[in-house]
Tab-separated table of C-alpha atoms in Angstrom:
chain	number	residue	atom	x	y	z
A	223	TYR	CA	-22.573	6.389	-24.884
A	224	TYR	CA	-24.641	9.582	-24.912
A	225	GLN	CA	-27.755	7.728	-23.810
A	226	THR	CA	-25.853	6.133	-20.942
A	227	TYR	CA	-25.058	9.496	-19.383
A	228	THR	CA	-28.389	11.215	-20.141
A	229	ASN	CA	-30.813	8.477	-19.121
A	230	PRO	CA	-30.811	8.290	-15.281
A	231	PHE	CA	-32.051	4.698	-15.278
A	232	VAL	CA	-29.363	3.498	-17.666
A	233	PHE	CA	-26.633	5.411	-15.821
A	234	LYS	CA	-27.769	4.009	-12.472
A	235	ASN	CA	-27.538	0.449	-13.751
A	236	PHE	CA	-24.217	1.204	-15.417
A	237	CYS	CA	-22.799	2.396	-12.079
A	238	LYS	CA	-24.192	-0.716	-10.452
A	239	TYR	CA	-22.608	-3.294	-12.739
A	240	TRP	CA	-19.619	-1.559	-14.338
A	241	TRP	CA	-17.215	-3.356	-12.008
A	242	LEU	CA	-18.126	-6.638	-13.691
A	243	GLY	CA	-16.325	-5.326	-16.772
A	244	LEU	CA	-13.192	-4.720	-14.710
A	245	VAL	CA	-13.349	-8.247	-13.308
A	246	ALA	CA	-13.800	-9.649	-16.832
A	247	ILE	CA	-10.726	-7.762	-18.052
A	248	PHE	CA	-8.744	-8.932	-15.049
A	249	VAL	CA	-9.786	-12.575	-15.533
A	250	THR	CA	-8.765	-12.445	-19.197
A	251	VAL	CA	-5.333	-11.018	-18.382
A	252	VAL	CA	-4.737	-13.513	-15.575
A	253	ILE	CA	-5.586	-16.441	-17.864
A	254	GLN	CA	-3.229	-15.144	-20.535
A	255	LYS	CA	-0.453	-14.923	-17.953
A	256	ARG	CA	-0.827	-18.655	-17.307
A	257	ILE	CA	-1.051	-18.541	-13.557
A	258	PRO	CA	0.673	-19.181	-11.343
A	259	ASP	CA	3.620	-16.882	-11.837
A	260	SER	CA	6.892	-18.826	-11.968
A	261	ASP	CA	7.985	-17.322	-8.659
A	262	THR	CA	4.819	-18.653	-6.994
A	263	TYR	CA	6.167	-22.210	-7.087
A	264	PHE	CA	9.253	-21.135	-5.158
A	265	LEU	CA	7.109	-19.298	-2.611
A	266	ALA	CA	4.821	-22.313	-2.169
A	267	ALA	CA	7.809	-24.652	-1.815
A	268	THR	CA	9.317	-22.367	0.826
A	269	GLY	CA	5.991	-22.333	2.631
A	270	ARG	CA	5.895	-26.133	2.618
A	271	HIS	CA	9.417	-26.203	4.083
A	272	ILE	CA	8.354	-23.809	6.861
A	273	VAL	CA	5.257	-25.864	7.705
A	274	GLU	CA	7.154	-29.173	7.709
A	275	THR	CA	10.168	-27.971	9.703
A	276	GLY	CA	8.424	-25.379	11.879
A	277	ALA	CA	11.160	-22.821	11.190
A	278	VAL	CA	11.978	-20.140	8.662
A	279	PRO	CA	15.021	-21.305	6.653
A	280	GLN	CA	18.216	-19.288	6.688
A	281	ILE	CA	19.963	-21.609	4.234
A	282	ASN	CA	18.319	-22.131	0.843
A	283	PRO	CA	17.227	-25.805	0.723
A	284	PHE	CA	16.435	-25.767	-3.015
A	285	VAL	CA	19.828	-25.049	-4.593
A	286	ILE	CA	22.851	-27.247	-5.205
A	287	HIS	CA	25.207	-24.728	-3.583
A	288	GLN	CA	26.223	-25.565	-0.038
A	289	ASP	CA	25.340	-23.085	2.730
A	290	PHE	CA	23.697	-20.666	0.310
A	291	ALA	CA	22.170	-18.048	2.609
A	292	ILE	CA	18.598	-16.892	2.096
A	293	ILE	CA	16.409	-14.235	3.722
A	294	VAL	CA	12.746	-15.229	3.694
A	295	GLN	CA	11.219	-11.800	4.199
A	296	GLN	CA	7.730	-12.980	3.185
A	297	TRP	CA	7.429	-16.157	5.263
A	298	LEU	CA	3.737	-15.729	6.110
A	299	PHE	CA	2.827	-15.259	2.460
A	300	ASP	CA	4.856	-18.365	1.574
A	301	VAL	CA	2.774	-20.408	4.004
A	302	LEU	CA	-0.414	-18.939	2.530
A	303	MET	CA	0.678	-19.900	-1.004
A	304	TYR	CA	1.505	-23.412	0.158
A	305	VAL	CA	-1.920	-23.826	1.763
A	306	ILE	CA	-3.778	-22.474	-1.285
A	307	TYR	CA	-1.748	-24.262	-3.946
A	308	GLY	CA	-1.466	-27.446	-1.917
A	309	SER	CA	-5.225	-27.600	-1.345
A	310	TRP	CA	-6.725	-26.263	-4.589
A	311	GLY	CA	-3.887	-26.051	-7.117
A	312	ASN	CA	-3.919	-23.427	-9.859
A	313	GLY	CA	-7.664	-22.962	-9.405
A	314	GLY	CA	-7.082	-21.806	-5.849
A	315	LEU	CA	-4.449	-19.315	-6.971
A	316	PHE	CA	-6.802	-18.031	-9.649
A	317	CYS	CA	-9.529	-17.437	-7.059
A	318	TYR	CA	-6.967	-15.787	-4.771
A	319	LEU	CA	-6.051	-13.277	-7.484
A	320	ILE	CA	-9.705	-12.472	-8.175
A	321	LEU	CA	-10.353	-11.984	-4.448
A	322	THR	CA	-7.367	-9.702	-3.831
A	323	TYR	CA	-8.182	-7.728	-6.980
A	324	SER	CA	-11.784	-7.199	-5.879
A	325	ILE	CA	-10.750	-6.142	-2.368
A	326	SER	CA	-8.145	-3.735	-3.753
A	327	MET	CA	-10.619	-2.074	-6.106
A	328	ALA	CA	-13.256	-1.817	-3.343
A	329	LEU	CA	-10.776	-0.154	-0.973
A	330	LEU	CA	-9.584	2.178	-3.702
A	331	TYR	CA	-13.188	3.194	-4.402
A	332	LYS	CA	-13.823	3.894	-0.707
A	333	TYR	CA	-10.651	5.950	-0.461
A	334	MET	CA	-11.559	8.018	-3.519
A	335	SER	CA	-15.047	8.523	-2.088
A	336	LEU	CA	-13.491	10.480	0.766
A	337	PHE	CA	-12.430	13.149	-1.712
A	338	THR	CA	-15.236	13.233	-4.263
A	339	GLU	CA	-18.878	12.252	-4.574
A	340	ASN	CA	-18.828	12.480	-8.365
A	341	LYS	CA	-19.541	8.937	-9.543
A	342	THR	CA	-18.336	9.609	-13.061
A	343	HIS	CA	-14.931	10.735	-11.825
A	344	LYS	CA	-14.632	7.747	-9.538
A	345	LEU	CA	-15.634	5.289	-12.257
A	346	VAL	CA	-13.135	6.701	-14.726
A	347	LEU	CA	-10.264	6.761	-12.211
A	348	LEU	CA	-11.045	3.319	-10.864
A	349	SER	CA	-11.315	1.865	-14.353
A	350	ILE	CA	-7.878	3.232	-15.216
A	351	MET	CA	-6.395	1.860	-11.995
A	352	GLY	CA	-8.165	-1.460	-12.488
A	353	ILE	CA	-6.644	-1.918	-15.924
A	354	LEU	CA	-3.171	-0.826	-14.789
A	355	TYR	CA	-3.420	-3.206	-11.830
A	356	THR	CA	-3.677	-6.186	-14.183
A	357	ASN	CA	-0.133	-5.587	-15.445
A	358	TRP	CA	1.505	-6.585	-12.171
A	359	SER	CA	-1.130	-8.581	-10.333
A	360	VAL	CA	0.464	-11.947	-9.618
A	361	ALA	CA	0.458	-14.360	-6.701
A	362	ARG	CA	3.201	-12.507	-4.879
A	363	PRO	CA	3.302	-10.560	-1.589
A	364	THR	CA	2.608	-7.260	-3.367
A	365	SER	CA	-0.994	-8.369	-3.903
A	366	ILE	CA	-1.565	-8.156	-0.141
A	367	SER	CA	0.802	-5.222	0.399
A	368	PHE	CA	-1.363	-3.147	-1.935
A	369	ILE	CA	-4.416	-3.896	0.230
A	370	ILE	CA	-2.517	-3.036	3.412
A	371	MET	CA	-1.280	0.273	1.996
A	372	LEU	CA	-4.769	1.259	0.855
A	373	SER	CA	-6.142	0.366	4.287
A	374	LEU	CA	-3.439	2.497	5.892
A	375	LEU	CA	-4.289	5.523	3.726
A	376	TYR	CA	-7.998	5.105	4.359
A	377	CYS	CA	-7.541	4.910	8.139
A	378	MET	CA	-5.192	7.879	8.249
A	379	GLU	CA	-7.525	10.018	6.167
A	380	GLN	CA	-10.521	9.021	8.255
A	381	TYR	CA	-8.667	9.889	11.444
A	382	ARG	CA	-7.684	13.274	10.011
A	383	ARG	CA	-11.329	14.001	9.310
A	384	THR	CA	-13.042	12.483	12.365
A	385	LYS	CA	-10.304	12.343	15.064
A	386	ARG	CA	-11.651	8.941	16.098
A	387	PHE	CA	-9.018	6.785	17.753
A	388	ARG	CA	-10.454	3.564	16.359
A	389	TYR	CA	-8.887	4.350	12.993
A	390	LEU	CA	-5.431	4.644	14.546
A	391	SER	CA	-5.931	1.463	16.574
A	392	VAL	CA	-5.869	-0.531	13.326
A	393	LEU	CA	-2.397	0.691	12.320
A	394	PRO	CA	-0.317	-1.587	14.612
A	395	PHE	CA	-2.096	-4.651	13.213
A	396	LEU	CA	-1.524	-3.468	9.640
A	397	SER	CA	2.155	-2.899	10.457
A	398	LEU	CA	2.529	-6.337	12.048
A	399	LEU	CA	0.831	-8.001	9.088
A	400	GLN	CA	2.950	-6.123	6.563
A	401	VAL	CA	6.276	-6.915	8.199
A	402	ASN	CA	5.448	-10.646	8.122
A	403	ILE	CA	3.852	-10.676	4.678
A	404	HIS	CA	6.457	-8.542	2.891
A	405	SER	CA	8.987	-6.953	5.219
A	406	SER	CA	10.988	-5.180	2.493
A	407	ILE	CA	7.934	-3.029	1.712
A	408	TRP	CA	7.262	-2.135	5.359
A	409	PRO	CA	9.208	1.189	5.163
A	410	MET	CA	6.643	2.359	2.593
A	411	MET	CA	4.108	2.510	5.403
A	412	VAL	CA	6.200	5.202	7.057
A	413	VAL	CA	6.517	7.059	3.758
A	414	LEU	CA	2.740	7.059	3.252
A	415	MET	CA	2.168	8.297	6.814
A	416	VAL	CA	4.546	11.256	6.517
A	417	PRO	CA	1.995	13.632	4.890
A	418	TYR	CA	-0.375	12.989	7.798
A	419	ILE	CA	2.238	13.153	10.560
A	420	PHE	CA	4.240	16.128	9.267
A	421	PRO	CA	1.669	18.847	10.149
A	422	TYR	CA	1.669	17.657	13.783
A	423	VAL	CA	5.469	17.607	14.038
A	424	ILE	CA	6.187	21.032	12.559
A	425	PRO	CA	4.718	23.863	14.677
A	426	ARG	CA	1.814	25.805	13.241
A	427	LYS	CA	2.612	28.930	11.289
A	428	ASN	CA	1.205	31.280	13.910
A	429	ASN	CA	3.659	29.888	16.449
A	430	ILE	CA	6.717	30.621	14.330
A	431	LYS	CA	8.672	33.740	15.118
A	432	ASN	CA	8.341	36.438	12.496
A	433	ASN	CA	5.835	34.332	10.605
A	434	ALA	CA	5.035	36.864	7.921
A	435	ASN	CA	5.479	35.250	4.495
A	436	GLN	CA	7.570	32.451	5.918
A	437	THR	CA	9.166	30.000	3.514
A	438	PRO	CA	10.316	26.452	4.377
A	439	ASN	CA	13.441	26.579	6.501
A	440	PHE	CA	16.117	24.047	5.621
A	441	THR	CA	18.760	25.385	7.992
A	442	LEU	CA	18.442	22.346	10.238
A	443	LEU	CA	19.160	19.951	7.373
A	444	ARG	CA	22.045	22.085	6.162
A	445	ASN	CA	23.575	22.553	9.627
A	446	ILE	CA	23.436	18.848	10.376
A	447	GLY	CA	24.188	17.484	6.920
A	448	GLU	CA	27.309	19.527	6.173
A	449	PRO	CA	29.051	18.885	9.548
A	450	ILE	CA	28.339	15.154	9.287
A	451	ILE	CA	29.975	15.079	5.880
A	452	ASN	CA	32.933	17.054	7.212
A	453	GLN	CA	32.867	15.256	10.600
A	454	HIS	CA	32.626	18.333	12.857
A	455	LEU	CA	28.996	18.400	14.070
A	456	THR	CA	28.489	20.547	17.199
A	457	GLU	CA	25.561	21.319	19.477
A	458	ALA	CA	25.371	24.860	18.105
A	459	ASP	CA	24.697	23.510	14.626
A	460	ILE	CA	21.465	21.982	15.917
A	461	ASN	CA	20.347	24.725	18.323
A	462	GLU	CA	20.557	27.559	15.787
A	463	PRO	CA	17.828	26.303	13.406
A	464	LEU	CA	15.648	25.065	16.272
A	465	GLU	CA	15.504	28.614	17.652
A	466	TYR	CA	13.805	29.600	14.408
A	467	PHE	CA	10.741	27.554	15.373
A	468	PHE	CA	10.629	27.924	19.159
């Protein structure tokens, strides 16, 4: 261990091939889980139904109950699972998991690289994340959602640093992909964007009246929240806190 971090040649090669260890750990865990995950069969069957009928089902065709409603909020992923499993079986799903894992770790490394150039820190953090990732990595929509969320964070951070529009131009495509791959997770995209959007929505400190030692003002939330609860919201309740900023 000591030699690894004192010998530049050894450390350079360690940094070059360390990710193979993560892949080996991931492969071992995936095999022990006996892929595919039980839910994958249902997703693949739903995908087959969509391909054969050309429509997303609103009534569950796989249960004995009549007119049992279903919401297929991951229809595109279902089709993907059907294509992979139908063409290559469990081997195809295994390769899919390895591919999504590798892409996720690569994106995570690039995102961390925006904040630090210290390779040791990045290797340690990525190794921890890589091992934790194995606990929930299955052939489900979250495997792609994780990639989409990392791409979103990377683009937003790059835009904050460079102000290049090309990074924002990717966001609509990520949003469209997410809502068709896993629509129930789509609101998380908004949550992740809030820290980047918030500074542009709230006026800068030097534009606030009496800005000396200002603390966060929650009058707007209080003035709107309380009247809504008591059902007597007025225009004055909104104008009063807004005058604080403008």
